[in-house]
PDB file of C-alpha atoms in Angstrom:
ATOM      1  CA  UNK A   1     -29.728 104.640  42.552  1.00 52.00           C
ATOM      2  CA  UNK A   2     -31.206 104.172  39.673  1.00 61.00           C
ATOM      3  CA  UNK A   3     -30.472 101.889  36.995  1.00 61.00           C
ATOM      4  CA  UNK A   4     -31.076 103.656  34.603  1.00 62.00           C
ATOM      5  CA  UNK A   5     -31.396 101.951  30.904  1.00 61.00           C
ATOM      6  CA  UNK A   6     -29.573 101.970  28.357  1.00 59.00           C
ATOM      7  CA  UNK A   7     -30.762 104.648  24.988  1.00 62.00           C
ATOM      8  CA  UNK A   8     -32.056 103.029  21.742  1.00 62.00           C
ATOM      9  CA  UNK A   9     -28.257 104.288  19.959  1.00 61.00           C
ATOM     10  CA  UNK A  10     -26.564 101.690  23.054  1.00 59.00           C
ATOM     11  CA  UNK A  11     -28.333  99.172  22.506  1.00 60.00           C
ATOM     12  CA  UNK A  12     -28.375  98.523  19.111  1.00 60.00           C
ATOM     13  CA  UNK A  13     -24.794  98.934  18.890  1.00 59.00           C
ATOM     14  CA  UNK A  14     -24.208  96.164  21.521  1.00 57.00           C
ATOM     15  CA  UNK A  15     -27.019  93.656  19.589  1.00 59.00           C
ATOM     16  CA  UNK A  16     -24.615  94.465  16.364  1.00 57.00           C
ATOM     17  CA  UNK A  17     -21.210  93.496  17.965  1.00 57.00           C
ATOM     18  CA  UNK A  18     -23.692  91.004  19.256  1.00 55.00           C
ATOM     19  CA  UNK A  19     -24.400  89.417  16.234  1.00 56.00           C
ATOM     20  CA  UNK A  20     -21.253  89.204  14.747  1.00 54.00           C
ATOM     21  CA  UNK A  21     -20.329  87.355  17.424  1.00 57.00           C
ATOM     22  CA  UNK A  22     -22.864  85.407  16.598  1.00 54.00           C
ATOM     23  CA  UNK A  23     -21.295  85.094  13.107  1.00 57.00           C
ATOM     24  CA  UNK A  24     -18.423  84.353  13.096  1.00 54.00           C
ATOM     25  CA  UNK A  25     -18.200  81.648  16.144  1.00 56.00           C
ATOM     26  CA  UNK A  26     -20.209  79.721  14.018  1.00 53.00           C
ATOM     27  CA  UNK A  27     -18.679  80.212  10.502  1.00 56.00           C
ATOM     28  CA  UNK A  28     -15.135  78.949  12.700  1.00 64.00           C
ATOM     29  CA  UNK A  29     -17.126  76.065  14.453  1.00 67.00           C
ATOM     30  CA  UNK A  30     -18.304  74.124  11.392  1.00 68.00           C
ATOM     31  CA  UNK A  31     -19.833  71.391  12.897  1.00 67.00           C
ATOM     32  CA  UNK A  32     -21.431  68.270  10.226  1.00 69.00           C
ATOM     33  CA  UNK A  33     -25.365  67.882  11.021  1.00 76.00           C
ATOM     34  CA  UNK A  34     -25.791  64.986  12.333  1.00 81.00           C
ATOM     35  CA  UNK A  35     -27.285  63.408   9.253  1.00 82.00           C
ATOM     36  CA  UNK A  36     -24.124  63.515   7.566  1.00 82.00           C
ATOM     37  CA  UNK A  37     -21.567  62.112  11.559  1.00 83.00           C
ATOM     38  CA  UNK A  38     -24.362  59.704  11.405  1.00 90.00           C
ATOM     39  CA  UNK A  39     -24.176  58.635   7.238  1.00 90.00           C
ATOM     40  CA  UNK A  40     -19.501  58.909   8.352  1.00 90.00           C
ATOM     41  CA  UNK A  41     -19.643  57.478  11.062  1.00 92.00           C
ATOM     42  CA  UNK A  42     -21.846  54.371   8.758  1.00 93.00           C
ATOM     43  CA  UNK A  43     -19.088  54.168   6.782  1.00 94.00           C
ATOM     44  CA  UNK A  44     -17.006  54.141   8.704  1.00 95.00           C
ATOM     45  CA  UNK A  45     -17.842  50.910  11.205  1.00 95.00           C
ATOM     46  CA  UNK A  46     -19.041  49.554   7.522  1.00 95.00           C
ATOM     47  CA  UNK A  47     -15.456  49.899   6.414  1.00 97.00           C
ATOM     48  CA  UNK A  48     -14.456  47.950   9.946  1.00 97.00           C
ATOM     49  CA  UNK A  49     -16.713  45.177   9.392  1.00 97.00           C
ATOM     50  CA  UNK A  50     -14.858  44.124   6.515  1.00 97.00           C
ATOM     51  CA  UNK A  51     -11.883  44.472   7.297  1.00 98.00           C
ATOM     52  CA  UNK A  52     -12.788  42.317  10.130  1.00 98.00           C
ATOM     53  CA  UNK A  53     -14.060  39.774   7.857  1.00 97.00           C
ATOM     54  CA  UNK A  54     -11.900  39.616   5.650  1.00 98.00           C
ATOM     55  CA  UNK A  55      -8.820  39.109   8.413  1.00 98.00           C
ATOM     56  CA  UNK A  56     -11.758  36.280  10.040  1.00 98.00           C
ATOM     57  CA  UNK A  57     -11.833  34.277   6.392  1.00 98.00           C
ATOM     58  CA  UNK A  58      -8.073  34.393   6.436  1.00 98.00           C
ATOM     59  CA  UNK A  59      -7.758  32.944   9.732  1.00 97.00           C
ATOM     60  CA  UNK A  60     -10.070  29.987   8.317  1.00 97.00           C
ATOM     61  CA  UNK A  61      -7.909  29.196   5.170  1.00 97.00           C
ATOM     62  CA  UNK A  62      -5.258  29.366   7.330  1.00 97.00           C
ATOM     63  CA  UNK A  63      -7.333  26.575   9.628  1.00 96.00           C
ATOM     64  CA  UNK A  64      -8.385  25.118   6.560  1.00 96.00           C
ATOM     65  CA  UNK A  65      -4.989  23.932   4.916  1.00 97.00           C
ATOM     66  CA  UNK A  66      -3.703  23.019   8.332  1.00 97.00           C
ATOM     67  CA  UNK A  67      -5.088  19.477   9.016  1.00 97.00           C
ATOM     68  CA  UNK A  68      -4.037  19.398  12.980  1.00 98.00           C
ATOM     69  CA  UNK A  69      -5.136  22.127  13.638  1.00 97.00           C
ATOM     70  CA  UNK A  70      -9.153  22.232  12.199  1.00 97.00           C
ATOM     71  CA  UNK A  71      -8.918  18.442  13.806  1.00 97.00           C
ATOM     72  CA  UNK A  72      -8.412  20.300  17.073  1.00 97.00           C
ATOM     73  CA  UNK A  73     -10.780  23.184  16.819  1.00 97.00           C
ATOM     74  CA  UNK A  74     -13.541  20.360  15.500  1.00 97.00           C
ATOM     75  CA  UNK A  75     -13.197  18.528  18.294  1.00 98.00           C
ATOM     76  CA  UNK A  76     -13.393  21.611  20.958  1.00 98.00           C
ATOM     77  CA  UNK A  77     -16.328  22.137  18.901  1.00 97.00           C
ATOM     78  CA  UNK A  78     -17.485  19.032  19.455  1.00 98.00           C
ATOM     79  CA  UNK A  79     -17.734  19.239  23.272  1.00 98.00           C
ATOM     80  CA  UNK A  80     -18.399  22.628  23.625  1.00 98.00           C
ATOM     81  CA  UNK A  81     -21.476  21.120  21.229  1.00 98.00           C
ATOM     82  CA  UNK A  82     -22.030  18.410  23.909  1.00 97.00           C
ATOM     83  CA  UNK A  83     -22.002  20.959  26.984  1.00 97.00           C
ATOM     84  CA  UNK A  84     -24.768  23.117  25.608  1.00 97.00           C
ATOM     85  CA  UNK A  85     -26.617  20.578  25.008  1.00 97.00           C
ATOM     86  CA  UNK A  86     -26.075  18.760  28.313  1.00 96.00           C
ATOM     87  CA  UNK A  87     -27.173  22.755  29.603  1.00 96.00           C
ATOM     88  CA  UNK A  88     -30.353  22.236  26.927  1.00 95.00           C
ATOM     89  CA  UNK A  89     -31.586  19.224  29.321  1.00 94.00           C
ATOM     90  CA  UNK A  90     -31.471  20.350  32.265  1.00 93.00           C
ATOM     91  CA  UNK A  91     -33.524  23.590  31.749  1.00 92.00           C
ATOM     92  CA  UNK A  92     -36.442  21.674  29.235  1.00 87.00           C
TER      93      UNK A  92
END
């Protein structure tokens, strides 16, 4: 059984329907460009980083105002420095 080709009229009607679908689908999906997404993502990350930095500064100020906490943190920092120096001596 032979397959018949569609007539020119049928082919042009089919193309018109396909173009109409493509136009409708592209306008329905308002997807931002990569550049716009990158800018938005960078702005969100900058905002998150600023919020995190503010929380850190607030906690640091709380610790500075409590001498006992500051003393304990300083003591722990000294212990860690000594441990890192011991590792550094072994590596050299």
